[in-house]
mmCIF file of C-alpha atoms and ligand atoms in Angstrom:
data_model
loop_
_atom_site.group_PDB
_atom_site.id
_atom_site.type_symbol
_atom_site.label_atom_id
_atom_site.label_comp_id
_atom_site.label_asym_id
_atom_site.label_seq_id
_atom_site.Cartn_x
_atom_site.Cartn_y
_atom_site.Cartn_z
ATOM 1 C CA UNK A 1 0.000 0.000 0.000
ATOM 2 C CA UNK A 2 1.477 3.463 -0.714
ATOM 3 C CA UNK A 3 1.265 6.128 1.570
ATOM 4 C CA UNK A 4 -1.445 7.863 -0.689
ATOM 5 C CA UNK A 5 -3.641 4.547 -0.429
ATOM 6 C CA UNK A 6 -3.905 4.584 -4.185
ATOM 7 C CA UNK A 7 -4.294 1.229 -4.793
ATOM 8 C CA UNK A 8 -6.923 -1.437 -6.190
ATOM 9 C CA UNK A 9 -6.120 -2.775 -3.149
ATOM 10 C CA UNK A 10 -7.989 -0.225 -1.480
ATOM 11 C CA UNK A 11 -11.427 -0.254 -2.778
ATOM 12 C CA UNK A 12 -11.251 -4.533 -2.041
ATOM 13 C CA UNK A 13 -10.190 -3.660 1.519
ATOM 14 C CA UNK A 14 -13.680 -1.409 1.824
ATOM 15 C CA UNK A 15 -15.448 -3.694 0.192
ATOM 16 C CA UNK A 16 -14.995 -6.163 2.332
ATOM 17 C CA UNK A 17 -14.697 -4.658 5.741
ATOM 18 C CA UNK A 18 -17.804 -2.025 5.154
ATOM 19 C CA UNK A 19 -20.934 -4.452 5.028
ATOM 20 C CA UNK A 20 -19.276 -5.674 8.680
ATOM 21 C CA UNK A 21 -20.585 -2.069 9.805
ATOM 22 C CA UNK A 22 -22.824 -0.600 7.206
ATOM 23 C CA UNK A 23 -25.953 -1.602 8.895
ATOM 24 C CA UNK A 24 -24.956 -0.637 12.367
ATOM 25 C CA UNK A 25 -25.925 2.761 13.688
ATOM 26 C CA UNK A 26 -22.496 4.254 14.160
ATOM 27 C CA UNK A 27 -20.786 1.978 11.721
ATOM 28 C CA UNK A 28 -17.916 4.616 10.734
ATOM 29 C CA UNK A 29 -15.895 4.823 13.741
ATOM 30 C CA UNK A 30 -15.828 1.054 13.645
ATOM 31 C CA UNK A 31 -14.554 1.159 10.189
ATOM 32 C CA UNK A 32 -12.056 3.436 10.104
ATOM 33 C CA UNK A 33 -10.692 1.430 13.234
ATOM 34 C CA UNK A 34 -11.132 -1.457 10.586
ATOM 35 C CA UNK A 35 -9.038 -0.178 8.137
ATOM 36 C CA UNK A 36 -6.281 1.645 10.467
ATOM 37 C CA UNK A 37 -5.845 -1.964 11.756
ATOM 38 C CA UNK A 38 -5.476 -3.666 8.831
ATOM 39 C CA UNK A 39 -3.110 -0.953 6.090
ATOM 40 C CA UNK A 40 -1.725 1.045 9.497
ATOM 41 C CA UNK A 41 -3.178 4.476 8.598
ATOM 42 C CA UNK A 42 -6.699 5.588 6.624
ATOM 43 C CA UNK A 43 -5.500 7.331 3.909
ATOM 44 C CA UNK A 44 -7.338 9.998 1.783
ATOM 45 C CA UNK A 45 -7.925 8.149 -0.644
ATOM 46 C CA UNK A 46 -10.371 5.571 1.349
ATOM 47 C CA UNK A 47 -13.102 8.621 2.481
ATOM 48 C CA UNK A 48 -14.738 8.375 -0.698
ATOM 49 C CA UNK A 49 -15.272 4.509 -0.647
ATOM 50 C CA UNK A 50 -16.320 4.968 2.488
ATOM 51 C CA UNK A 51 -18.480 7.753 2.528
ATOM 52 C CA UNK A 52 -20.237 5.898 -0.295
ATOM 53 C CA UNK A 53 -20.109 2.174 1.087
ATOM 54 C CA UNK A 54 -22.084 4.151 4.221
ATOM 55 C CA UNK A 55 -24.172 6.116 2.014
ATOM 56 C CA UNK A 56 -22.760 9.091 3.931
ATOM 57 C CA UNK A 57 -21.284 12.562 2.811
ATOM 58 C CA UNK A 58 -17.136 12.771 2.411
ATOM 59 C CA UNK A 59 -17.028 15.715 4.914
ATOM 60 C CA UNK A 60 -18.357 13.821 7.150
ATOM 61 C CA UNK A 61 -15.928 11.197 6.820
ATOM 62 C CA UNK A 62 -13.278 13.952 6.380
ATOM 63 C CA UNK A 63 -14.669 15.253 9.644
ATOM 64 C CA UNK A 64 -14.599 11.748 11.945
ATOM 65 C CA UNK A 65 -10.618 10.801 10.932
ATOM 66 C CA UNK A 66 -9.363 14.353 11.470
ATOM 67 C CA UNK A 67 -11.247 14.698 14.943
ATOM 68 C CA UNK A 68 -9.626 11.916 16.194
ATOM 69 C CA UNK A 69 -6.140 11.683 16.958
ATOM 70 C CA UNK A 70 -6.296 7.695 17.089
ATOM 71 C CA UNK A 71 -6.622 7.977 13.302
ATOM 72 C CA UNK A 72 -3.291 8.430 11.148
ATOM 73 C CA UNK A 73 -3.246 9.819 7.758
ATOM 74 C CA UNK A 74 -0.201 8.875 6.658
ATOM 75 C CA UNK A 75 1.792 5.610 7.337
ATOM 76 C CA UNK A 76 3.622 5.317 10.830
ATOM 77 C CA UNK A 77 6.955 5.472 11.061
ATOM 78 C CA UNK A 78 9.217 2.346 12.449
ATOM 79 C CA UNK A 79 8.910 3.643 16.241
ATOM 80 C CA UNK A 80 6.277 5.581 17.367
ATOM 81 C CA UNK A 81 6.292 8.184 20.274
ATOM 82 C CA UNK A 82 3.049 9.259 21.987
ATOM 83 C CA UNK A 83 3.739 11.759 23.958
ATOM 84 C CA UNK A 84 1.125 12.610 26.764
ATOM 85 C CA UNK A 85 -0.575 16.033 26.186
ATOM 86 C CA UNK A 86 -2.896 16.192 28.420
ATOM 87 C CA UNK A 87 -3.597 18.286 31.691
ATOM 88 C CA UNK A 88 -1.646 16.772 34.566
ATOM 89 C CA UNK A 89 1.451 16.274 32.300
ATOM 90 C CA UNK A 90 1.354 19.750 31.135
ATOM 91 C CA UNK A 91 1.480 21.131 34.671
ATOM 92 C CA UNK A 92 4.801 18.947 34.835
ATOM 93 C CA UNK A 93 6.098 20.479 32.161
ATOM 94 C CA UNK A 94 5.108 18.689 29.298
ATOM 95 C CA UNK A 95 4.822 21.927 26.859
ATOM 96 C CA UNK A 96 8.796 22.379 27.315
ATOM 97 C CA UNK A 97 9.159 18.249 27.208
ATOM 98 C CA UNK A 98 7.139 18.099 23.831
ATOM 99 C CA UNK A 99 9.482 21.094 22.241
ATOM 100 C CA UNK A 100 12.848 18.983 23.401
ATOM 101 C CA UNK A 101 11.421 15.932 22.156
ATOM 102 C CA UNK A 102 10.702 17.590 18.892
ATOM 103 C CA UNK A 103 14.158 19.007 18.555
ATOM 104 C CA UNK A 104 16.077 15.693 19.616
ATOM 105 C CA UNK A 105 13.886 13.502 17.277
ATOM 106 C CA UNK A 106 13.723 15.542 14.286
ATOM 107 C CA UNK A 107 10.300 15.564 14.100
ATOM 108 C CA UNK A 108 7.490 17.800 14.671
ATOM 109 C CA UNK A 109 4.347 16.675 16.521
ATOM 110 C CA UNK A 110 1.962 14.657 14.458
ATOM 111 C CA UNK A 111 4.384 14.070 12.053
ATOM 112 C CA UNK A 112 6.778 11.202 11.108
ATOM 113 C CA UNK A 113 10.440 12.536 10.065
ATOM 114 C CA UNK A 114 11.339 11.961 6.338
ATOM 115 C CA UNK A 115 13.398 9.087 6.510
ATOM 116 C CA UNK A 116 10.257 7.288 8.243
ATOM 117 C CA UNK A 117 12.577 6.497 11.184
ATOM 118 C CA UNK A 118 9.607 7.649 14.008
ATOM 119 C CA UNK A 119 6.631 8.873 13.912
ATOM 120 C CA UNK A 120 5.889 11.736 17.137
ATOM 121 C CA UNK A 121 1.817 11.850 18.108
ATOM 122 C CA UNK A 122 0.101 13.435 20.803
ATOM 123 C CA UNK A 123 -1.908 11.441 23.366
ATOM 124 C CA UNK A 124 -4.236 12.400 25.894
ATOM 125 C CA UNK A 125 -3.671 10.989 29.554
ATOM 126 C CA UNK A 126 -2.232 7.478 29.810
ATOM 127 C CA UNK A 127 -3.509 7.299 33.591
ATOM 128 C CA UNK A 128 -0.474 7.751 35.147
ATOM 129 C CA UNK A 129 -0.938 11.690 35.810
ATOM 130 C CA UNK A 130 1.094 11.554 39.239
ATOM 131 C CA UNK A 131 4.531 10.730 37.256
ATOM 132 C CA UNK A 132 4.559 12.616 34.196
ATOM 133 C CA UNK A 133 4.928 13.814 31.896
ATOM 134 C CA UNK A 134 5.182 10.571 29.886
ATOM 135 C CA UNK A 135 5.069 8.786 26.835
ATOM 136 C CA UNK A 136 4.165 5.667 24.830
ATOM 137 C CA UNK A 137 7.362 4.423 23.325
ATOM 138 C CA UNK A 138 6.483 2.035 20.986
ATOM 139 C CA UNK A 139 3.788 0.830 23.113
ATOM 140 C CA UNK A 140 5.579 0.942 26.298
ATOM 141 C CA UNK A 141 4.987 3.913 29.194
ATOM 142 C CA UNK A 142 8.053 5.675 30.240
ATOM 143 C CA UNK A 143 7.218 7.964 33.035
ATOM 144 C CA UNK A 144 8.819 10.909 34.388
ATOM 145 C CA UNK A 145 10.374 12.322 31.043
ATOM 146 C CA UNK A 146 13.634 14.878 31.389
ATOM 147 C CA UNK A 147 16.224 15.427 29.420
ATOM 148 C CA UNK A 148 17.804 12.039 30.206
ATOM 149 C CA UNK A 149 14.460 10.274 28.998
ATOM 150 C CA UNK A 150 14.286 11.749 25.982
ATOM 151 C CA UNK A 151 18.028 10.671 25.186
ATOM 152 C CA UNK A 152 17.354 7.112 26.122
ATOM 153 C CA UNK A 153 14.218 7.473 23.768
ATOM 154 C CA UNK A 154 16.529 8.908 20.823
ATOM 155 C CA UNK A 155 18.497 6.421 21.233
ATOM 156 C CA UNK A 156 16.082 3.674 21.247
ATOM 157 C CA UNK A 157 14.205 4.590 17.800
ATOM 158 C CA UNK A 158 17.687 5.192 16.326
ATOM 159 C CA UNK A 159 17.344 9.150 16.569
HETATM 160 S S1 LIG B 201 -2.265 13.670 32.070
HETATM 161 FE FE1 LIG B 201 -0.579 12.615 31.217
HETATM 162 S S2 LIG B 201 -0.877 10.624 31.991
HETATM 163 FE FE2 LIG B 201 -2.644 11.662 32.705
#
């Protein structure tokens, strides 16, 4: 699959997932999940199959996988970093953590860097508000990021 979904392969994948959640009542969320699990991303190019396989407008669509930060656009890079945006983790200092972790990675958040190396996405409150700020590393919480964190994560994704 390219990163612009354009692809035969595309309109099968829709075709196949969307009478799983056509019928429901709130069958969209379920399958954009659908197809972010099984290509890695929803690209632009699948609104308009879905819109129509849900007999739905493309804003609409448009609307749901730009709302939601679960939803990637684009394909994920090798390692991905979710960094922890929300309130508890910015009154630990998560604004200046974010810009360091930006800086050190080469990447700017919601973004993966060029050579596909990581991909840096916000998240909002793992539960563990009384040791932020922290991060998803590739699935895995690190707590208490400071500079020293952020090294170890560099050098983990290869940064
Ligand atoms: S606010 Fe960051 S883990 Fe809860």
């Amino acid at each position: 699959m390219t990163s612009d979904g354009d692809t035969g392969d595309l309109s099968g994948l829709i075709d196949r997932l969307a009478p799983l959640h056509a019928r429901k009542r709130g069958g969209l969320l379920p399958l954009l999940h659908a197809v972010q699990e099984e290509i890695g991303f929803v690209p632009d190019a699948a609104v308009p199959l879905i819109a129509e396989a849900l007999n739905i407008s493309r804003a609409e669509v448009h609307g749901v996988v730009t709302f939601y930060h679960d939803f990637r656009r684009t394909p994920a890079g090798r390692h991905v970093v979710k960094l922890c945006r929300a309130e508890s983790c910015q009154a630990r200092g998560g604004a200046a953590i974010e810009k360091a972790m930006q800086r050190r990675l080469g990447v700017a958040m919601g973004a993966t860097r060029g050579d596909g190396a990581v991909s840096l996405e916000p998240v909002y409150c793992l539960g563990l508000c009384a040791i932020g700020p922290n991060a998803l590393v590739d699935g895995r919480p690190v707590a208490r990021i400071d500079a020293g964190a952020i090294e170890r994560i560099a050098a983990g994704v290869g940064a």
